[in-house]
Amino acid sequence: MSPRDDEARAILKANDRGGYTVPTAGLYPYQWNWDSVFAAIGFATHDMDRAWTEIETLLAGQWPNGMVPHILFHRVDPGYFPGPDIWRGVGPVPSSGISQPPIAATFVRWLLAMDPSHGDRARRLIPKLIDWHRWFMTWRNAGGAIFVTHPWETGRDNCPDWDAPLAAIEPAGINAYDRRDTTHVQAGERPRRWDYDRYLHLVKLGADCGWDDAHLQQVAPFRVADPTMTFTLLRATRDLRALAAGFGQPTSRLDRWIDEITRGAEQLWNAGAGTYDCVDLRTGTHTGVVTNASFLSWYAGIGGDRMLPQFDRIAGLTRHAVPSTDPAHPAYEPKRYWRGPVWAMMNMLIARGLSESGHPNRAEALRINTRDMIAENGFAEYFDPRDGAPAGGRNFTWTAAIWLAWASDSARRAEWAA
Ligand code: DGY
C-alpha cells in the first residue's frame, strides 16, 4: 500500500456530495459527466454500491431526447460560471445543454466484471445508455464520425484543434461576464478570454432555441468531428453490445452502430500527417494536431498500429507522457490545460487500449510513468509534461480515482481486465 492510496480515498470522500462527486471543490462544484464515470471506477475499488450510485445519479439527469448532459447543477453554487441560468437546460435536473465523451457503458461493463453481483443495476442502465448512444447517432453523426457543436463537449476544452474552427466565429451578442475559473486557478493554466467569448457565444445559440437539435443542426457554426467522441462512442457501443448480449437482449441495432462508427472513424485518419485528428466539417479540413485523443485508437480497437510511430516519437520528447498536444506542434503550451499538459485519466484509457492490442510493455511503462508523476506531485487536475509539476485544480477526483483503479501498485487492475 502506498500512502497515496489513503489520500486518494480521502479525496473521493471529500468530493462526495451525496450520490454524486464533484471533480474538485471550488473550480468545478457540480456533477460533470465523464468525471463522474471515472469517480465510479475509483469508488469501485472499495465501495461498489457507491460506484453504481454515481452512474445512476448521472443518468437520472438524462434528457427526454436521450442526451446525458455534461454538467448537472444539483445545487446552485455561485463560484462557477456559466451556471444553470446561462445554460437553461431542458432536462429533469438543471443542466448544461451539451454532452461529454460517452465512456459510461464501458465503465459499467468494467464494474460488472469487478463484481458480477450487481447485474440488476447494470441491466436497468442499459436502456438509458442505448438512448444516449442513439442521441449521438442521430444528432452528432457525420457519416459515422462523431462531431461536436461545442469544444466543451469533447472535454478537451482548449486544444489547438479548435483554433481554426473557433477563429471563424464572431462571438456576437454575449453579455458582459466575469470568469470564475481564473479566481481558482492561475490564468496561464486556463483557456484565454478569446476562447471563453466563443464558448459563451455557442452556449447562447443553444440556450436561445431551447436546445432544439433540429434547429441547431441547421445553424451551429461549430461542427468538428473528433477522435475523443468517435473513439469513446465506438468502444462504449461495443461494451454496450456485450452487456446487452449478456442479458439476452437484442443487439442488431448496436451492431449497426458499431459498423457505422468503425467505417466513419476512417474519416479522422489524416494520411498526410500520419495521425488521427479532428475534421472541421464546415471546411472539410483536418486540423493536423497529434493529441492524446489521437492515441485512443487502440481503446476503440481500430487502425491497428497506425499510431505507434507517433506514440513512440512523442513518448521520447518529455519526461511525462502523454502530453495532450504534440510538443513539436507550434501551439504546444505545457501548462495550459489541453494545449500540452498530461491528463492521468487519458493515460489510463490509452494504456488500456495498448494492453488490449498487443502492447503490454508500453501500457505498463505508461502506468509506471503516471504512477511516479502522481506519487511525486499529488492529485492534480493535470501535470506539466516536462517535470510533472501539478497544474489546474488540486485534490482532483479523476486523478484520485484512476490512481486507485489503475496507477497505484496496489490497484485491482486484473479484476476489470475481463
Ligand atoms: C470548465 O468550466 O472549464 C469546464 O471544462 C466546462 O465543462
XYZ file of N, CA, C and O in Angstrom, residues 112-252:
564
model
N -19.123 -4.319 -13.602
C -19.764 -5.629 -13.523
C -18.716 -6.742 -13.510
O -18.888 -7.751 -12.809
N -17.624 -6.547 -14.257
C -16.556 -7.554 -14.259
C -15.893 -7.627 -12.878
O -15.494 -8.696 -12.426
N -15.807 -6.489 -12.193
C -15.189 -6.479 -10.860
C -16.071 -7.164 -9.832
O -15.576 -7.739 -8.867
N -17.391 -7.071 -10.021
C -18.322 -7.650 -9.045
C -19.652 -7.960 -9.743
O -20.521 -7.100 -9.837
N -19.786 -9.201 -10.216
C -20.976 -9.556 -11.011
C -22.277 -9.535 -10.201
O -23.350 -9.672 -10.778
N -22.200 -9.339 -8.901
C -23.437 -9.415 -8.106
C -24.365 -8.208 -8.324
O -25.487 -8.203 -7.839
N -23.885 -7.180 -9.048
C -24.735 -6.000 -9.269
C -25.395 -6.007 -10.652
O -25.704 -4.954 -11.207
N -25.637 -7.208 -11.168
C -26.207 -7.337 -12.512
C -27.512 -6.584 -12.697
O -27.752 -5.992 -13.743
N -28.359 -6.568 -11.680
C -29.657 -5.885 -11.819
C -29.473 -4.397 -12.076
O -30.206 -3.792 -12.858
N -28.510 -3.823 -11.380
C -28.278 -2.383 -11.554
C -27.750 -2.104 -12.947
O -28.136 -1.129 -13.593
N -26.879 -2.969 -13.442
C -26.364 -2.799 -14.809
C -27.507 -2.939 -15.806
O -27.639 -2.139 -16.740
N -28.357 -3.934 -15.630
C -29.444 -4.191 -16.589
C -30.385 -2.999 -16.660
O -30.827 -2.609 -17.731
N -30.638 -2.377 -15.522
C -31.546 -1.218 -15.529
C -30.944 -0.018 -16.272
O -31.665 0.855 -16.756
N -29.620 0.037 -16.330
C -28.984 1.175 -17.013
C -28.934 1.003 -18.535
O -28.798 1.983 -19.276
N -29.063 -0.227 -19.012
C -28.859 -0.482 -20.449
C -29.795 0.351 -21.339
O -29.329 0.997 -22.286
N -31.110 0.405 -21.089
C -31.963 1.204 -21.985
C -31.585 2.678 -21.995
O -31.655 3.348 -23.038
N -31.154 3.191 -20.857
C -30.744 4.604 -20.796
C -29.477 4.820 -21.630
O -29.339 5.819 -22.342
N -28.547 3.891 -21.516
C -27.306 4.014 -22.288
C -27.607 3.910 -23.781
O -27.054 4.663 -24.594
N -28.513 3.006 -24.151
C -28.876 2.885 -25.573
C -29.504 4.194 -26.057
O -29.173 4.691 -27.142
N -30.371 4.799 -25.253
C -30.987 6.080 -25.653
C -29.929 7.170 -25.836
O -30.032 8.005 -26.739
N -28.959 7.166 -24.947
C -27.888 8.173 -25.054
C -27.088 7.965 -26.346
O -26.831 8.907 -27.106
N -26.721 6.710 -26.600
C -25.951 6.426 -27.822
C -26.788 6.759 -29.063
O -26.246 7.247 -30.057
N -28.105 6.509 -28.992
C -28.960 6.839 -30.133
C -28.951 8.346 -30.396
O -28.963 8.798 -31.537
N -28.918 9.136 -29.309
C -28.846 10.591 -29.468
C -27.576 10.981 -30.248
O -27.635 11.796 -31.180
N -26.457 10.378 -29.889
C -25.224 10.659 -30.656
C -25.390 10.251 -32.113
O -25.003 10.985 -33.028
N -25.953 9.064 -32.355
C -26.072 8.556 -33.730
C -27.069 9.379 -34.546
O -27.035 9.363 -35.773
N -27.967 10.097 -33.857
C -28.951 10.917 -34.562
C -28.448 12.340 -34.782
O -28.593 12.899 -35.869
N -27.853 12.921 -33.752
C -27.576 14.363 -33.785
C -26.104 14.753 -33.861
O -25.776 15.930 -33.955
N -25.214 13.783 -33.755
C -23.778 14.104 -33.780
C -23.043 13.195 -34.763
O -21.870 12.925 -34.590
N -23.747 12.759 -35.780
C -23.231 11.709 -36.642
C -22.948 12.259 -38.038
O -23.858 12.634 -38.758
N -21.657 12.309 -38.401
C -21.281 12.734 -39.766
C -20.753 11.506 -40.494
O -19.551 11.249 -40.496
N -21.652 10.715 -41.019
C -21.238 9.507 -41.733
C -20.466 8.544 -40.852
O -19.544 7.860 -41.307
N -20.823 8.493 -39.578
C -20.169 7.559 -38.660
C -19.016 8.173 -37.872
O -18.544 7.587 -36.904
N -18.535 9.353 -38.279
C -17.587 10.091 -37.429
C -18.437 10.972 -36.514
O -19.401 11.595 -36.969
N -18.098 11.015 -35.238
C -18.938 11.743 -34.285
C -18.373 13.154 -34.108
O -17.175 13.328 -33.854
N -19.262 14.139 -34.266
C -18.798 15.529 -34.178
C -19.390 16.205 -32.951
O -20.298 15.682 -32.308
N -18.848 17.386 -32.644
C -19.340 18.176 -31.513
C -19.745 19.552 -32.019
O -19.273 20.007 -33.069
N -20.615 20.188 -31.237
C -21.045 21.549 -31.596
C -20.513 22.565 -30.584
O -20.859 23.740 -30.646
N -19.708 22.076 -29.635
C -19.073 22.955 -28.649
C -17.781 22.267 -28.200
O -17.796 21.053 -27.958
N -16.658 23.026 -28.087
C -15.414 22.383 -27.650
C -15.559 21.649 -26.315
O -14.921 20.614 -26.095
N -16.390 22.178 -25.399
C -16.548 21.549 -24.087
C -17.148 20.150 -24.172
O -17.035 19.371 -23.242
N -17.813 19.852 -25.301
C -18.446 18.534 -25.394
C -17.391 17.421 -25.401
O -17.636 16.320 -24.921
N -16.226 17.703 -25.957
C -15.162 16.683 -26.005
C -14.427 16.560 -24.677
O -13.635 15.645 -24.499
N -14.607 17.553 -23.785
C -13.790 17.604 -22.574
C -12.427 18.245 -22.826
O -11.787 18.701 -21.895
N -11.984 18.306 -24.068
C -10.646 18.856 -24.381
C -10.825 20.331 -24.750
O -10.570 20.755 -25.882
N -11.239 21.103 -23.770
C -11.805 22.432 -23.998
C -11.037 23.334 -24.952
O -11.623 23.962 -25.815
N -9.728 23.451 -24.739
C -8.980 24.479 -25.483
C -7.845 23.885 -26.311
O -6.823 24.530 -26.514
N -8.003 22.654 -26.763
C -6.896 22.057 -27.530
C -6.758 22.794 -28.880
O -7.717 23.413 -29.357
N -5.574 22.756 -29.473
C -5.341 23.533 -30.705
C -6.239 23.127 -31.876
O -6.377 23.904 -32.828
N -6.856 21.934 -31.803
C -7.775 21.541 -32.876
C -8.889 22.557 -33.080
O -9.436 22.668 -34.173
N -9.253 23.274 -32.018
C -10.393 24.192 -32.143
C -9.971 25.576 -32.648
O -10.828 26.417 -32.914
N -8.677 25.842 -32.746
C -8.250 27.220 -33.037
C -8.851 27.741 -34.345
O -9.422 28.832 -34.375
N -8.728 26.965 -35.422
C -9.248 27.449 -36.713
C -10.777 27.475 -36.725
O -11.374 28.494 -37.104
N -11.457 26.397 -36.295
C -12.935 26.465 -36.287
C -13.461 27.606 -35.416
O -14.437 28.271 -35.791
N -12.823 27.892 -34.288
C -13.304 28.991 -33.426
C -12.986 30.351 -34.040
O -13.742 31.315 -33.863
N -11.877 30.434 -34.780
C -11.499 31.724 -35.374
C -12.524 32.170 -36.414
O -12.640 33.358 -36.712
N -13.274 31.199 -36.955
C -14.284 31.541 -37.967
C -15.561 32.080 -37.335
O -16.496 32.445 -38.040
N -15.605 32.115 -35.995
C -16.831 32.537 -35.297
C -16.659 33.943 -34.737
O -15.667 34.233 -34.055
N -17.625 34.796 -35.027
C -17.630 36.143 -34.435
C -18.563 36.088 -33.221
O -19.772 35.880 -33.373
N -18.024 36.209 -32.007
C -18.846 35.968 -30.812
C -19.756 37.147 -30.484
O -19.545 37.871 -29.507
N -20.793 37.309 -31.294
C -21.679 38.461 -31.114
C -22.743 38.171 -30.060
O -23.106 37.026 -29.827
N -23.222 39.245 -29.419
C -24.438 39.153 -28.614
C -24.280 38.565 -27.228
O -25.278 38.259 -26.580
N -23.045 38.388 -26.747
C -22.941 37.873 -25.373
C -22.863 39.037 -24.393
O -22.248 40.061 -24.668
N -23.503 38.841 -23.243
C -23.466 39.879 -22.208
C -22.084 39.924 -21.561
O -21.327 38.942 -21.623
N -21.791 41.046 -20.915
C -20.537 41.136 -20.141
C -20.548 40.031 -19.088
O -21.605 39.697 -18.559
N -19.400 39.431 -18.834
C -19.370 38.321 -17.870
C -18.069 38.330 -17.084
O -17.060 38.874 -17.545
N -18.142 37.726 -15.897
C -16.948 37.555 -15.076
C -16.604 36.083 -15.024
O -17.430 35.275 -14.586
N -15.412 35.751 -15.447
C -14.979 34.353 -15.312
C -14.740 34.035 -13.849
O -14.274 34.866 -13.086
N -15.058 32.811 -13.455
C -14.751 32.383 -12.092
C -13.547 31.445 -12.062
O -12.871 31.324 -11.059
N -13.310 30.761 -13.186
C -12.236 29.749 -13.186
C -10.891 30.348 -12.804
O -10.117 29.744 -12.061
N -10.635 31.593 -13.277
C -9.324 32.187 -13.008
C -9.237 32.790 -11.606
O -8.189 33.303 -11.219
N -10.333 32.687 -10.823
C -10.202 33.018 -9.398
C -9.721 31.790 -8.615
O -9.298 31.901 -7.471
N -9.832 30.602 -9.236
C -9.413 29.366 -8.560
C -8.038 28.894 -9.034
O -7.323 28.216 -8.297
N -7.726 29.178 -10.322
C -6.520 28.629 -10.953
C -5.832 29.753 -11.714
O -6.490 30.628 -12.278
N -4.479 29.712 -11.756
C -3.723 30.735 -12.489
C -4.191 30.849 -13.941
O -4.380 29.828 -14.608
N -4.296 32.071 -14.432
C -4.805 32.302 -15.787
C -3.969 31.572 -16.848
O -4.502 31.098 -17.841
N -2.673 31.441 -16.622
C -1.793 30.797 -17.606
C -2.035 29.299 -17.743
O -1.491 28.658 -18.640
N -2.834 28.739 -16.830
C -3.142 27.303 -16.902
C -4.566 27.069 -17.405
O -5.065 25.941 -17.369
N -5.223 28.138 -17.847
C -6.629 28.037 -18.276
C -6.787 28.574 -19.705
O -5.891 29.219 -20.242
N -7.952 28.348 -20.331
C -8.198 28.929 -21.664
C -8.119 30.455 -21.623
O -8.274 31.071 -20.561
N -7.901 31.041 -22.801
C -7.824 32.502 -22.885
C -9.224 33.119 -22.959
O -10.202 32.429 -23.226
N -9.284 34.425 -22.774
C -10.547 35.155 -22.896
C -11.159 34.965 -24.298
O -12.364 34.834 -24.458
N -10.291 34.977 -25.293
C -10.710 34.789 -26.691
C -11.532 33.497 -26.834
O -12.559 33.468 -27.492
N -11.032 32.420 -26.187
C -11.761 31.141 -26.242
C -13.091 31.259 -25.501
O -14.124 30.814 -25.988
N -13.059 31.880 -24.316
C -14.275 31.972 -23.499
C -15.384 32.733 -24.212
O -16.547 32.344 -24.134
N -15.022 33.807 -24.912
C -16.044 34.565 -25.649
C -16.776 33.636 -26.621
O -18.006 33.707 -26.768
N -16.022 32.786 -27.270
C -16.633 31.876 -28.258
C -17.375 30.733 -27.579
O -18.437 30.320 -28.054
N -16.853 30.232 -26.468
C -17.591 29.195 -25.720
C -18.983 29.728 -25.358
O -19.987 29.030 -25.493
N -19.004 30.977 -24.865
C -20.280 31.531 -24.383
C -21.222 31.866 -25.532
O -22.439 31.710 -25.411
N -20.658 32.283 -26.643
C -21.481 32.531 -27.824
C -22.201 31.242 -28.245
O -23.402 31.241 -28.550
N -21.476 30.124 -28.223
C -22.078 28.840 -28.628
C -23.126 28.382 -27.615
O -24.153 27.811 -27.981
N -22.875 28.641 -26.340
C -23.880 28.299 -25.316
C -25.152 29.104 -25.558
O -26.272 28.573 -25.527
N -24.982 30.375 -25.846
C -26.157 31.252 -26.048
C -26.985 30.785 -27.250
O -28.224 30.755 -27.185
N -26.309 30.392 -28.319
C -27.032 29.899 -29.503
C -27.946 28.729 -29.154
O -29.097 28.663 -29.583
N -27.415 27.802 -28.360
C -28.206 26.628 -27.982
C -29.322 26.983 -27.017
O -30.481 26.568 -27.195
N -28.985 27.788 -25.993
C -29.980 28.132 -24.973
C -31.125 28.937 -25.577
O -32.295 28.737 -25.231
N -30.804 29.849 -26.504
C -31.838 30.711 -27.101
C -32.888 29.919 -27.881
O -34.014 30.376 -28.042
N -32.528 28.732 -28.391
C -33.531 27.946 -29.137
C -34.033 26.763 -28.305
O -34.639 25.836 -28.842
N -33.771 26.804 -26.994
C -34.248 25.706 -26.139
C -33.576 24.381 -26.480
O -34.158 23.321 -26.303
N -32.338 24.467 -26.974
C -31.555 23.263 -27.299
C -32.302 22.365 -28.280
O -32.351 21.140 -28.139
N -32.883 23.024 -29.285
C -33.620 22.312 -30.332
C -32.599 21.719 -31.322
O -32.017 22.432 -32.140
N -32.397 20.400 -31.239
C -31.344 19.754 -32.038
C -31.530 19.982 -33.538
O -30.552 20.200 -34.265
N -32.799 19.908 -33.990
C -33.044 20.045 -35.433
C -32.670 21.449 -35.909
O -32.052 21.622 -36.960
N -33.012 22.447 -35.087
C -32.648 23.818 -35.436
C -31.129 23.991 -35.398
O -30.526 24.561 -36.321
N -30.516 23.483 -34.341
C -29.067 23.655 -34.203
C -28.311 22.978 -35.350
O -27.252 23.446 -35.778
N -28.875 21.881 -35.840
C -28.227 21.193 -36.956
C -28.092 22.139 -38.169
O -27.129 22.065 -38.910
N -29.073 23.019 -38.324
C -29.027 23.963 -39.450
C -28.071 25.127 -39.178
O -27.403 25.599 -40.101
N -28.013 25.593 -37.927
C -27.329 26.873 -37.682
C -25.988 26.773 -36.944
O -25.251 27.761 -36.908
N -25.687 25.605 -36.349
C -24.485 25.539 -35.498
C -23.234 25.926 -36.290
O -22.910 25.289 -37.292
N -22.526 26.955 -35.832
C -21.342 27.385 -36.581
C -20.109 26.541 -36.255
O -19.095 26.665 -36.935
N -20.218 25.723 -35.236
C -19.061 24.914 -34.825
C -19.464 23.444 -34.963
O -20.337 22.960 -34.239
N -18.855 22.758 -35.913
C -19.162 21.338 -36.157
C -17.844 20.658 -36.498
O -17.353 20.759 -37.620
N -17.284 19.980 -35.503
C -15.961 19.385 -35.698
C -16.011 17.912 -35.288
O -16.377 17.588 -34.152
N -15.677 17.035 -36.234
C -15.611 15.599 -35.936
C -14.331 15.335 -35.153
O -13.267 15.873 -35.479
N -14.458 14.516 -34.119
C -13.407 14.472 -33.105
C -13.094 13.035 -32.674
O -14.009 12.236 -32.482
N -11.797 12.727 -32.503
C -11.440 11.363 -32.070
C -11.932 11.016 -30.662
O -12.276 9.861 -30.412
N -11.962 11.987 -29.742
C -12.428 11.640 -28.380
C -13.831 11.045 -28.450
O -14.110 9.992 -27.874
N -14.731 11.760 -29.155
C -16.121 11.314 -29.194
C -16.273 10.052 -30.021
O -16.959 9.108 -29.633
N -15.629 10.046 -31.183
C -15.781 8.907 -32.097
C -15.229 7.631 -31.454
O -15.865 6.574 -31.472
N -14.047 7.747 -30.850
C -13.396 6.543 -30.313
C -14.071 6.068 -29.022
O -14.216 4.875 -28.799
N -14.483 7.018 -28.167
C -15.138 6.555 -26.929
C -16.514 5.983 -27.241
O -16.932 5.002 -26.621
N -17.227 6.578 -28.219
C -18.558 6.038 -28.541
C -18.441 4.652 -29.180
O -19.224 3.750 -28.870
N -17.433 4.485 -30.030
C -17.254 3.169 -30.660
C -16.970 2.114 -29.588
O -17.618 1.065 -29.530
N -16.016 2.434 -28.714
C -15.668 1.489 -27.659
C -16.875 1.195 -26.751
O -17.178 0.050 -26.406
N -17.571 2.265 -26.384
C -18.697 2.105 -25.462
C -19.845 1.346 -26.109
O -20.570 0.605 -25.433
N -20.011 1.502 -27.419
C -21.104 0.777 -28.079
C -20.777 -0.714 -28.138
O -21.648 -1.562 -27.970
N -19.502 -1.039 -28.334
C -19.123 -2.463 -28.266
C -19.383 -3.023 -26.867
O -19.875 -4.135 -26.715
N -19.041 -2.228 -25.854
C -19.254 -2.713 -24.485
C -20.741 -2.812 -24.164
O -21.167 -3.734 -23.464
N -21.504 -1.884 -24.699
C -22.959 -1.932 -24.508
C -23.534 -3.171 -25.194
O -24.425 -3.844 -24.660
N -22.993 -3.484 -26.347
C -23.436 -4.689 -27.055
C -23.151 -5.933 -26.204
O -24.004 -6.822 -26.071
N -21.940 -5.968 -25.617
C -21.583 -7.131 -24.793
C -22.502 -7.221 -23.566
O -22.937 -8.312 -23.179
N -22.826 -6.066 -22.981
C -23.724 -6.062 -21.819
C -25.107 -6.566 -22.230
O -25.692 -7.429 -21.568
N -25.623 -6.007 -23.331
C -26.966 -6.395 -23.776
C -27.001 -7.889 -24.092
O -27.920 -8.606 -23.672
N -25.991 -8.365 -24.811
C -25.951 -9.791 -25.165
C -25.906 -10.645 -23.901
O -26.567 -11.682 -23.812
N -25.153 -10.173 -22.905
C -25.044 -10.914 -21.646
C -26.382 -11.055 -20.932
O -26.598 -12.009 -20.182
N -27.276 -10.099 -21.168
C -28.609 -10.165 -20.546
C -29.655 -10.710 -21.534
O -30.855 -10.575 -21.312
N -29.181 -11.293 -22.626
C -30.088 -11.914 -23.595
C -30.925 -10.912 -24.368
O -31.989 -11.250 -24.893
N -30.457 -9.668 -24.463
C -31.226 -8.644 -25.179
C -30.779 -8.552 -26.639
O -29.649 -8.915 -26.960
N -31.645 -8.018 -27.525
C -31.263 -7.914 -28.939
C -30.089 -6.955 -29.147
O -29.943 -5.976 -28.401
N -29.298 -7.244 -30.149
C -28.089 -6.433 -30.363
C -27.984 -5.885 -31.787
O -27.005 -5.207 -32.096
N -28.973 -6.153 -32.640
C -28.765 -5.832 -34.054
C -28.570 -4.334 -34.283
O -27.732 -3.920 -35.073
